[in-house]
XYZ file of C-alpha atoms in Angstrom:
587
model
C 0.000 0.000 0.000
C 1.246 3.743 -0.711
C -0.048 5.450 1.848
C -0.568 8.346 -1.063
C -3.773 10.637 -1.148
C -5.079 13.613 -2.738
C -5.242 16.819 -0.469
C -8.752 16.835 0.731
C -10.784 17.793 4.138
C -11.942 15.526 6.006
C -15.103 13.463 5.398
C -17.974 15.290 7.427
C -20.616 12.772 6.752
C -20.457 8.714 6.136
C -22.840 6.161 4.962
C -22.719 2.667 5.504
C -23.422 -0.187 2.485
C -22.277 -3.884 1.915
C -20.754 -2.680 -1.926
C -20.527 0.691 -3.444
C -19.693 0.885 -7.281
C -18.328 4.246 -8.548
C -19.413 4.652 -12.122
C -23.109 4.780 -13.600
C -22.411 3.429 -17.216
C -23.155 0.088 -18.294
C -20.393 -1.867 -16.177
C -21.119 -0.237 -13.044
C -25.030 -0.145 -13.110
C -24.573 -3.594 -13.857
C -23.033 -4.724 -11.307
C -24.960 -2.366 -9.033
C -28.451 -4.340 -9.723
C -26.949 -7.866 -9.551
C -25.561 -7.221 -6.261
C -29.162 -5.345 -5.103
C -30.950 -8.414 -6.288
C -28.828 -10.819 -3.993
C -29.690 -8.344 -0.905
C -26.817 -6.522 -0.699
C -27.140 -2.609 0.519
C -25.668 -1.297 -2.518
C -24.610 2.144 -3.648
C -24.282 3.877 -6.402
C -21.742 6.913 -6.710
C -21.617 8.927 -10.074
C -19.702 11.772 -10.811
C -23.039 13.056 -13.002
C -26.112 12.225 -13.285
C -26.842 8.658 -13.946
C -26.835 8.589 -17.554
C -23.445 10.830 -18.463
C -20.881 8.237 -18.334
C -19.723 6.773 -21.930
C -22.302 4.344 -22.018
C -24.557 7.061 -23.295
C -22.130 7.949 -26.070
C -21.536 4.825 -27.840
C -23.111 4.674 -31.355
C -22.233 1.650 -32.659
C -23.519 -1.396 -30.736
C -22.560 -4.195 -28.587
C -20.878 -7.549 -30.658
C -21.869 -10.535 -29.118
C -22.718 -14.043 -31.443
C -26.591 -13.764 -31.644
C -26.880 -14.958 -35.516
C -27.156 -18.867 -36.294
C -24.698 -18.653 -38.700
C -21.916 -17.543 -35.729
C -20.309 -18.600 -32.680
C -18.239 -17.970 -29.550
C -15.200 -19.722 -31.632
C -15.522 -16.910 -34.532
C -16.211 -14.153 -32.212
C -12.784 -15.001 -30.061
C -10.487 -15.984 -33.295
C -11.677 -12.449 -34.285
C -10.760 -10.421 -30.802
C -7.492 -11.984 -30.762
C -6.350 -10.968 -34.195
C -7.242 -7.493 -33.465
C -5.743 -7.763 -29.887
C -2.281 -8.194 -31.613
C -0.860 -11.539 -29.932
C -1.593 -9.830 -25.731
C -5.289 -11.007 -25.255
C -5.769 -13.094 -22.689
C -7.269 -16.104 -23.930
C -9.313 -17.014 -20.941
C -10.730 -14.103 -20.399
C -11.819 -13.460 -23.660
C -13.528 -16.612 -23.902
C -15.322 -15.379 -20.606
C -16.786 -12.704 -22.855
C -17.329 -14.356 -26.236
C -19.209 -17.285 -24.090
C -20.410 -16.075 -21.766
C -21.782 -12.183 -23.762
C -24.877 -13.536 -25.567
C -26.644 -14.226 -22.688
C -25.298 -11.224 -20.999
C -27.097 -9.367 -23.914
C -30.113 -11.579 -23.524
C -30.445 -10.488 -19.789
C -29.836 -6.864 -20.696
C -33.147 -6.929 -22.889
C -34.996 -8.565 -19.819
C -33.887 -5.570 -17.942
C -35.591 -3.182 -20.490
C -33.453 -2.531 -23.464
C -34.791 -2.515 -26.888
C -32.451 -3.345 -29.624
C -33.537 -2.525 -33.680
C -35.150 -5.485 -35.125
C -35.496 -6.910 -38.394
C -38.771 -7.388 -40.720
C -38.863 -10.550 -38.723
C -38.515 -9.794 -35.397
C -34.506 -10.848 -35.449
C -32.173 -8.766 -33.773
C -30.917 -6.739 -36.320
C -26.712 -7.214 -36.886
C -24.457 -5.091 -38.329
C -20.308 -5.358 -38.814
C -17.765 -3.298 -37.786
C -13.602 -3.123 -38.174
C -12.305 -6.406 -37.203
C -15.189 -8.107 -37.453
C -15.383 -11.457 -39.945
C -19.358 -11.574 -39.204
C -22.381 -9.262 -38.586
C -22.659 -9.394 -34.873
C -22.982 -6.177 -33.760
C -26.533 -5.564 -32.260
C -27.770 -1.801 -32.406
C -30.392 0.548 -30.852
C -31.491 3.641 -32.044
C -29.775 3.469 -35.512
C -26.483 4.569 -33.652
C -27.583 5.405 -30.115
C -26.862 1.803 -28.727
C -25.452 3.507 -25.681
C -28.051 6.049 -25.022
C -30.892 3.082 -24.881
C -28.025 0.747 -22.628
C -27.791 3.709 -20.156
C -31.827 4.497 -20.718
C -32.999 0.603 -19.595
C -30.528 0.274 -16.724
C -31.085 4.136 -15.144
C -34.486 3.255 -15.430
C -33.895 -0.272 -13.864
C -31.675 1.414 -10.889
C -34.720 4.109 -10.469
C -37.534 1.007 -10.275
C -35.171 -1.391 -7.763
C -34.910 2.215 -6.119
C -30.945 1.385 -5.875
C -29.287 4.892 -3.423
C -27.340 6.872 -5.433
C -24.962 9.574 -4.772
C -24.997 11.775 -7.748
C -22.649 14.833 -8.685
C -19.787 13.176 -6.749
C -16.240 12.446 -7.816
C -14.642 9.966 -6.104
C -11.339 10.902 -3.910
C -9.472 7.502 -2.399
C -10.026 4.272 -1.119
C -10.290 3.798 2.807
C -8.454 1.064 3.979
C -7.985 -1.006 7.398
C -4.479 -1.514 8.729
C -4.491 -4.762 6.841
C -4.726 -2.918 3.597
C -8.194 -4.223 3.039
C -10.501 -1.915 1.106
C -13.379 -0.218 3.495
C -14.910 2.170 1.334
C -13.989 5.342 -0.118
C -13.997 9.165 -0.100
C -16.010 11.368 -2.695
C -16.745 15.122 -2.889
C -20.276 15.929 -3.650
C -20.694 18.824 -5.817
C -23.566 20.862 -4.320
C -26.691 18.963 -5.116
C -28.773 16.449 -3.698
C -28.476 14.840 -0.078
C -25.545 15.131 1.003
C -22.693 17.744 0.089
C -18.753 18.413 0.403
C -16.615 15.331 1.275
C -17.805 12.560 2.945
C -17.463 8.565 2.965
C -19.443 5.566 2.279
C -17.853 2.741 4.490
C -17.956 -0.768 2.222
C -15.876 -4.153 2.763
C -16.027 -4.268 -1.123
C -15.770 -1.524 -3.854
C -15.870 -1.764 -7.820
C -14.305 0.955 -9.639
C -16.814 1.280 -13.097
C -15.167 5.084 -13.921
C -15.033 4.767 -17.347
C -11.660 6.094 -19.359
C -9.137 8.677 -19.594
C -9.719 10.234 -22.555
C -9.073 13.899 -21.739
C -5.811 13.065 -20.841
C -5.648 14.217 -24.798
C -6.589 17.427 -26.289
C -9.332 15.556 -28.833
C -11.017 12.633 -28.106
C -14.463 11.435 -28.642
C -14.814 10.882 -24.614
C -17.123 13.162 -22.243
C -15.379 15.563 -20.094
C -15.685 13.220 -16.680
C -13.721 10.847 -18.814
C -10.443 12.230 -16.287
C -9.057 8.953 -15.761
C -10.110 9.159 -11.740
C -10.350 5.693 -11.211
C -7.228 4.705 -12.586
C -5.739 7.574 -10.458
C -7.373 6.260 -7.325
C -6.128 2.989 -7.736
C -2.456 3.543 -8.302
C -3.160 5.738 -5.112
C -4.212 2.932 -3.175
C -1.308 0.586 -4.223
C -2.760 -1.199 -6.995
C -1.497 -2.356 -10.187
C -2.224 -0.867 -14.002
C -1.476 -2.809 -17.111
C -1.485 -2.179 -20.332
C -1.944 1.784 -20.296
C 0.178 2.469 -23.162
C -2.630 0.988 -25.378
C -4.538 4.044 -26.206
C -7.077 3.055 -29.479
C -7.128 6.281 -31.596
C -10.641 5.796 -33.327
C -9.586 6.108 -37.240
C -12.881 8.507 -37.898
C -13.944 11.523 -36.098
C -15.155 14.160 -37.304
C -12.153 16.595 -37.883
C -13.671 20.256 -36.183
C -10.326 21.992 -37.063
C -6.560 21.463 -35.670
C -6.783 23.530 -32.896
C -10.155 21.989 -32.037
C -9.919 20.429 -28.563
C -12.415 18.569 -25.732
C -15.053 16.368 -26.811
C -15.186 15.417 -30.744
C -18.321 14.050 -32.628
C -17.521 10.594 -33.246
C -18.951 8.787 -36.755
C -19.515 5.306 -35.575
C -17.595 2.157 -37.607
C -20.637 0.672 -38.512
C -21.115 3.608 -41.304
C -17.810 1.619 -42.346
C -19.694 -1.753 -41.776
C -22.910 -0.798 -44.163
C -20.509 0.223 -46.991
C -19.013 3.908 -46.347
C -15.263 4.148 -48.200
C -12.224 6.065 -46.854
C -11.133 8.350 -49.536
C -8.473 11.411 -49.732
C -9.511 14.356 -50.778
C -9.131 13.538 -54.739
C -11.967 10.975 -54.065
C -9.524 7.825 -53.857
C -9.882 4.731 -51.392
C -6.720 4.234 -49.538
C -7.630 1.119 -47.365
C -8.296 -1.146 -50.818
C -4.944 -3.352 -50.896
C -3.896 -2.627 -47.001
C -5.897 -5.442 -45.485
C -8.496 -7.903 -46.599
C -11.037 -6.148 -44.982
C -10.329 -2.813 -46.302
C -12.116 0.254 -44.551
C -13.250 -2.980 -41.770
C -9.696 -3.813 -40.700
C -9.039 -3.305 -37.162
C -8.787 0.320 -35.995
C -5.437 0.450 -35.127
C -4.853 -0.650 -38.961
C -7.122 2.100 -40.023
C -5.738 4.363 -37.768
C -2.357 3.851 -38.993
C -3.332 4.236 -42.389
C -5.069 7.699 -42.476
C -2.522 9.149 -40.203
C -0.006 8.103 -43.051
C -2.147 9.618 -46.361
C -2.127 12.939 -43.547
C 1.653 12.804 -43.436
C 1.789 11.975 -47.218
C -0.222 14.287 -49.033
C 0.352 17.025 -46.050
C -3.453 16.850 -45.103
C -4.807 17.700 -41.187
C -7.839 14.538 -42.656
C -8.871 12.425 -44.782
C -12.529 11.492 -46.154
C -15.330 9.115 -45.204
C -17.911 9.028 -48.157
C -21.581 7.880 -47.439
C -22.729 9.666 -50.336
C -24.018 6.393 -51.875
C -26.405 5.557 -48.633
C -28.770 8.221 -49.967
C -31.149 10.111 -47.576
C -33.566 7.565 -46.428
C -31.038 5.172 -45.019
C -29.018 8.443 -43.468
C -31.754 9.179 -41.577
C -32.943 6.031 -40.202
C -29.807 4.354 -39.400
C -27.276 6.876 -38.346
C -29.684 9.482 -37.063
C -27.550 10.776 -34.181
C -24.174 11.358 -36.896
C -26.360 12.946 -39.366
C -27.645 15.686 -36.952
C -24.051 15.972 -35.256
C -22.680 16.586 -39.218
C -24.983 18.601 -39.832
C -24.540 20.735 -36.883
C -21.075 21.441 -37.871
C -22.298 22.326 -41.687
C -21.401 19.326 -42.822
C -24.208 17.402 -45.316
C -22.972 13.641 -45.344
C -25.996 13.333 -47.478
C -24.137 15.450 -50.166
C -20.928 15.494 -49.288
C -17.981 13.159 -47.986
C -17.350 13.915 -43.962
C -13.937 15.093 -43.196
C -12.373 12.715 -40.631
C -9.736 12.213 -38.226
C -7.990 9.712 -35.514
C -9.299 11.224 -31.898
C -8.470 9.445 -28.554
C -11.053 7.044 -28.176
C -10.886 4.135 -25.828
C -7.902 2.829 -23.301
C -7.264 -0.897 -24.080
C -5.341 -0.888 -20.274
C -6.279 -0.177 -17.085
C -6.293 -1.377 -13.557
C -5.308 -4.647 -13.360
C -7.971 -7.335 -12.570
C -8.358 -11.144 -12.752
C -11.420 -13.155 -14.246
C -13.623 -12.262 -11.500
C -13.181 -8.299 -11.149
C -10.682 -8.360 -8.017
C -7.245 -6.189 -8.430
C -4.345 -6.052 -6.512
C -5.697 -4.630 -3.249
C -8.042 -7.199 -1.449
C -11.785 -5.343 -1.655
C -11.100 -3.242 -4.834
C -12.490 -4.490 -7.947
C -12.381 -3.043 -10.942
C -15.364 -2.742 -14.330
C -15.534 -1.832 -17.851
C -13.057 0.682 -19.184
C -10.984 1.702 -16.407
C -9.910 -2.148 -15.986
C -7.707 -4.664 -17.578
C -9.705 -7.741 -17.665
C -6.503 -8.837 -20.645
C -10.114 -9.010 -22.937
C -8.329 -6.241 -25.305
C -4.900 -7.116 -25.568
C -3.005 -4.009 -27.573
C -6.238 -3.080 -29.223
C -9.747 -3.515 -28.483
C -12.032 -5.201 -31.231
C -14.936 -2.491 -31.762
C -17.823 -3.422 -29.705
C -16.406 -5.164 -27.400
C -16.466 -3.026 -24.297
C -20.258 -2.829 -24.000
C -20.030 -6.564 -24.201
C -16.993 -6.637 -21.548
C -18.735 -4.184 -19.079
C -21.729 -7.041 -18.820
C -19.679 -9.594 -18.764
C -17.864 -8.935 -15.818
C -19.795 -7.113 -14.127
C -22.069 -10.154 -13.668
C -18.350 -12.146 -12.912
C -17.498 -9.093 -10.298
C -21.474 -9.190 -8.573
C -21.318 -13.094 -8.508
C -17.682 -13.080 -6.434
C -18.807 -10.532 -4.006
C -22.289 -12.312 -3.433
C -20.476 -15.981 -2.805
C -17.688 -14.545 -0.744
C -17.025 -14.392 2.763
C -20.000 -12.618 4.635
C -18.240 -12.276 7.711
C -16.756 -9.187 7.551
C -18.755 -6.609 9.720
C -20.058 -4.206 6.688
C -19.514 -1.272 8.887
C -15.647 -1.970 9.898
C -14.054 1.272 10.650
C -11.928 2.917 7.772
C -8.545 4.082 8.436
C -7.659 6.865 9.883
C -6.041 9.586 6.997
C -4.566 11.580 8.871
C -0.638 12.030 8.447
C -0.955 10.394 5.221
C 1.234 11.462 2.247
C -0.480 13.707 -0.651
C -0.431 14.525 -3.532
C 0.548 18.514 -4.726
C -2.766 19.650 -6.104
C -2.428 21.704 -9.319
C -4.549 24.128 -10.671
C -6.818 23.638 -13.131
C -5.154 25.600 -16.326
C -3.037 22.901 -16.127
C -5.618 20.286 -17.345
C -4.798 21.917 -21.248
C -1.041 21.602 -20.424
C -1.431 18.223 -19.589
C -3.356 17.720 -22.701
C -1.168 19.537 -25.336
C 2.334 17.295 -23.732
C 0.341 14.428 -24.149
C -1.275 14.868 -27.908
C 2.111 16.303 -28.888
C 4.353 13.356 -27.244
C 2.073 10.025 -26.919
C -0.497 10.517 -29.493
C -1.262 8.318 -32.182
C 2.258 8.609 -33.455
C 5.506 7.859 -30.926
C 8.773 7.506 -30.451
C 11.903 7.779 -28.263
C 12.122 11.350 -28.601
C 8.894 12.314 -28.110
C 8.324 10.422 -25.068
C 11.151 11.438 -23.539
C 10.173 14.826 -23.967
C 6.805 14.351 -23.277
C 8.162 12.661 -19.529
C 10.640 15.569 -18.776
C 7.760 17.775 -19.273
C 5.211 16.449 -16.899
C 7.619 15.659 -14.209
C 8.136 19.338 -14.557
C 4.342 19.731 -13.361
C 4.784 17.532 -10.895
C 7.786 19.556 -9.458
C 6.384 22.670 -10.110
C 3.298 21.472 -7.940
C 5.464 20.576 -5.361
C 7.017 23.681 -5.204
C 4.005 25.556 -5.262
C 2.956 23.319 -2.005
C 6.078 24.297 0.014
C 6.214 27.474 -1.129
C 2.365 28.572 0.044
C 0.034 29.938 -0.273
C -1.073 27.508 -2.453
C -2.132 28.882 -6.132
C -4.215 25.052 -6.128
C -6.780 24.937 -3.814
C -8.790 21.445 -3.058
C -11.532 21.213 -5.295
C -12.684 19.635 -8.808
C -10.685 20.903 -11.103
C -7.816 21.086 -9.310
C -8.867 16.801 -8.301
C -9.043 16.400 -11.755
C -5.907 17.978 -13.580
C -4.149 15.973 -10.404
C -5.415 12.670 -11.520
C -4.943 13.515 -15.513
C -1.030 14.286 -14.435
C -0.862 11.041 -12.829
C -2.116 8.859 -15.274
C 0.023 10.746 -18.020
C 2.821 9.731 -16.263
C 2.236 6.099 -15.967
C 1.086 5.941 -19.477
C 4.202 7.828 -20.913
C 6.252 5.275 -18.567
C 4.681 2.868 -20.158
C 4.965 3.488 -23.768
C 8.434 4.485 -23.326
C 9.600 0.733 -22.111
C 7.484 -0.718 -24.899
C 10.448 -0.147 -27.344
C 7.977 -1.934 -30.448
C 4.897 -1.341 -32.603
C 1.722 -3.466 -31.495
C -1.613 -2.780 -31.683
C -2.574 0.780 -31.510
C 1.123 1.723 -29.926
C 3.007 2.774 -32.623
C 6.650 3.701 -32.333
C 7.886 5.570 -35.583
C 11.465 4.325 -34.112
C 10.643 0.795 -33.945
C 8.277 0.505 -36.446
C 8.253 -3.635 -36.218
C 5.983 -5.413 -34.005
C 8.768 -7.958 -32.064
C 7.187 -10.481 -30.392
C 10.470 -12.184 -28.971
C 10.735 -9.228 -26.946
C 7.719 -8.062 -26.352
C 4.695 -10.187 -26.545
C 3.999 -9.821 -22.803
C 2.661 -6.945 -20.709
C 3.739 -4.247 -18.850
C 2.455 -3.682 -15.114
C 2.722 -0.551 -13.003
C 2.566 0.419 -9.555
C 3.709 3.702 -8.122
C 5.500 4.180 -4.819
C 5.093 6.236 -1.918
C 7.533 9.149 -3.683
C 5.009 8.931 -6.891
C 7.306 7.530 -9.028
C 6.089 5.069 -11.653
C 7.920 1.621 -11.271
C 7.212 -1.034 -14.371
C 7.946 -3.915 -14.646
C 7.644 -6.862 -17.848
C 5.642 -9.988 -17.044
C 7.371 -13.386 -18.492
C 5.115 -13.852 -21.015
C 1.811 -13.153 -22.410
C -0.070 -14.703 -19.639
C -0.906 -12.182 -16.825
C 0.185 -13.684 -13.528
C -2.540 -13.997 -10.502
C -3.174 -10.519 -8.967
C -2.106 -12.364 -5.337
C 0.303 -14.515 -5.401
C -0.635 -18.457 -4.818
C -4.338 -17.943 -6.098
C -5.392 -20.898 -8.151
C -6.005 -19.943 -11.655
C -8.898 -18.223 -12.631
C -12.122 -20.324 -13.087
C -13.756 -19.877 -16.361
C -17.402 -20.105 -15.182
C -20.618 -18.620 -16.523
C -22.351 -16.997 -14.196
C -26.011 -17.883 -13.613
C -29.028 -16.052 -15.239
C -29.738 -14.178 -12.494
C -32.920 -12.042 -13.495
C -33.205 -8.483 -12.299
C -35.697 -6.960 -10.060
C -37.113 -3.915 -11.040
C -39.728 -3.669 -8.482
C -39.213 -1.105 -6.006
C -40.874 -3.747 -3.180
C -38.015 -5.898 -3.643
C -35.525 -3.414 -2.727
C -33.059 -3.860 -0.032
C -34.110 -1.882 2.757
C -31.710 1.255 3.298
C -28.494 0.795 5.344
């Protein structure tokens, strides 16, 4: 355990629960109502409202094998090609088994998926895919109806939820067990300032860490806090130099920064070519899927027509769709073009890579647990080993279901004889973190799409590193010198975590000395799997400073040593209750 903690009061108010998730997008709302239908006083922390996690921004669908004509087999030979020799093979077998069901239960709870003339689910394809599996809502807001059913399923089991709260750091007993955690609530609702909800288990569900980067198609909460509060708490992160740049969003300008409209892969999947600006297709000849080879591929390959024909994008033309099917299958992209004056209807949409989705993250085994007994870990901000250097599209909806179900079953079987309202920890004397202010959130950002972006190498890493250690030490500084110009709050919580993270991903990327997946090293342009088909885990230490390390091979090891490997076992169709009479009573 570090010890480490972000400079905070002191909670003045503390609820008591058997499990509190942190994260209200599909992974942690999940887990929330399998755990509430066992009987377990659950809660529900969100650093929103319910439905603004990334859930409610994915377009493009969930991939699981629901047609005859496919299996788990097809589904899994697919992820690992596009995971570029690091998936772990257990655990994506987990998902590809185990997922249709998952789905299944997730239209039980409410969600409505489009159908065919039949009835059928409707399936469409996306990059990587061999098969249509991808099932879709909305035309392209699969997310929005995900987060609609389970907010309204969470409402109806009338789950307690703390909304408007970020998270702070885990509370721990002088065993290092995990006891809860600390959360600043931003004004609104029940409770407000910092407090605590005491828990013997906690699952992280936090989403990503996309606005570590100038542009990326995440929402602003995406600030990598969970990620942050783990390395805080001692645990380890693997992986986090796989960043997936998506290959098409809609290019707002170079100096355009924050939140980017995405344009979903599966206007790739029903037919729409990558062209440059002379009308050419540039993917024909690159891969045998063309425009539908992984994303990293595709990634790769606009970046170099950019670099080529000095270009700030490239084109995706939809021309050919015509009206009709513009407006009743990609309803949300055409009114987000459109917005921005751009006709797809008309006119090919200017496009370009964005950071999109982070393949790493905490590290967890098959069931959800990480490195600190109590902490589990959900959905984007883990590393389940599902994605391997680069995450098959649709996948993550599927993974968040997956495991949350995996993460709801452990805590439900295991030991129940832990008091639920063990005392946390007492903070005080604790080492902290230097806060710093938040104009350094677009410093952060610029280093980072500048140095790590979707293009690397030695050099730019290195400068990239020297850079936001000089943050760090300029925080510090500050700290010493008083008063302090960073005062405890949001923004200040947030550029903290986003300069954390950024450290332990450039750390990362700059001992991965090879090209795999969606890391690519202009300097070592060759993916070497003699060196380097295995992962890279980091933990920080009590002084802050990222230590990685290389595991022996491709396999990750058990996150406590001596555990028996991980069973691979489906977990039972538990159906959810949605009737406010079968809640738990409160805590």
């Amino acid at each position: 355990m570090t010890g480490i903690r972000l400079t905070a009061p002191a909670p003045g108010w503390a609820i008591d629960a058997d499990v509190v998730v942190v994260g209200s997008g599909v992974a942690g709302l999940t887990t929330a109502l399998r755990c509430a239908a066992a009987g377990l006083a659950t809660v529900v922390v969100t650093k929103a409202r319910l439905d603004d996690g990334s859930t409610r921004w994915a377009q493009g669908g969930i991939a699981a094998a629901l047609d005859e004509g496919d299996t788990p087999e097809q589904h899994l030979d697919d992820t690992l090609v596009a995971g570029a020799g690091l998936c772990d093979e257990a655990a994506v077998r987990a998902l590809v088994t185990e997922g249709p069901d998952a789905v299944r239960r997730l239209i039980d709870t409410g969600a409505h998926f489009d159908t065919t003339d039949t009835g059928a689910i409707a399936l469409t394809r996306e990059g990587g895919h061999h098969r249509r599996r991808i099932a879709h809502a909305g035309g392209d807001a699969t997310g929005a109806e995900i987060s609609r059913a389970l907010v309204g399923a969470v409402r109806s089991a009338a789950l307690r939820t703390i909304e408007n709260a970020l998270v702070l750091d885990l509370l721990t007993d002088a065993d290092g067990r995990t006891r809860g955690v600390t959360l600043h609530v931003m004004g609104e609702g029940q409770h407000d300032g910092v407090g605590a909800v005491h828990a013997p288990a906690v699952v992280l569900a936090t989403g990503g860490m996309g606005q570590v980067f100038s542009a990326t198609t995440n929402p602003p909460v995406s600030t990598g806090d969970g990620v942050a509060l783990a390395l805080r708490a001692g645990a380890e992160v693997s992986d986090l130099e796989f960043v997936q740049f998506h290959p098409t969003v809609l290019f707002l300008g170079a100096d355009s920064e924050g939140q980017q409209p995405l344009v979903s892969e599966a206007v790739r999947g029903e037919g729409a070519h990558l062209v440059d600006a002379s009308g050419t297709r540039f993917m024909l000849g690159q891969h045998e899927l063309a425009e539908l080879a992984p994303r990293d591929i595709v990634a790769k390959a606009i970046t170099r027509q950019m670099h080529l024909r000095g270009a700030e994008h490239m084109y995706l033309d939809a021309r050919h769709f015509g009206s009709a099917m513009w407006e009743q299958r990609f309803p949300t992209i055409l009114a987000a073009c459109r917005a921005h004056g751009i006709d797809p209807v008309t006119e090919p949409i200017p496009v370009a890579p964005a950071a999109h989705y982070a393949s790493g993250g905490v590290r967890t085994d098959l069931r959800g647990r990480t490195t600190v007994p109590g902490l589990y870990a959900c959905g984007e901000v883990a590393c389940t080993g599902v994605h391997g250097a680069n995450r098959l599209a649709s996948n993550s909806l599927l993974e968040g279901l997956v495991f949350a179900e995996r993460i709801a079953a452990d805590i439900v079987e295991g030991p129940r004889a832990e008091p639920r309202r063990a005392p946390a920890e007492d903070a005080a004397g604790a080492p902290t973190v230097p806060l710093l202010t938040a104009e350094s959130r677009i410093s952060i950002q610029r280093i980072m799409s500048r140095g790590a972006g979707v293009i690397r190498s030695a050099d730019s890493l290195t400068t990239a590193a020297g850079e936001l250690e000089a943050l760090q030490r300029a925080a510090a500084a500050a700290e010493e010198e008083g008063p302090k110009d960073a005062v405890p709050g949001v923004d200040a919580w947030e550029a903290t975590n986003l300069l954390l993270v950024s450290r332990v991903l450039v750390a990362a990327a700059r001992k991965r000395e090879e090209t795999r997946g969606c890391h690519w090293r202009e300097d070592r342009p060759d993916r070497d799997d003699a060196a380097w088909r295995r992962h890279l885990v980091v933990r920080v230490t009590p002084e802050r400073q990222p230590v990685v390390r290389t595991t022996d091979g491709a396999a990750f090891p058990p996150v406590r040593p001596g555990d028996p490997a991980d069973p691979v076992v489906t977990a039972p169709p538990t159906r959810l209750r949605t009737d406010p009479a079968d809640a738990p009573e409160e805590p």
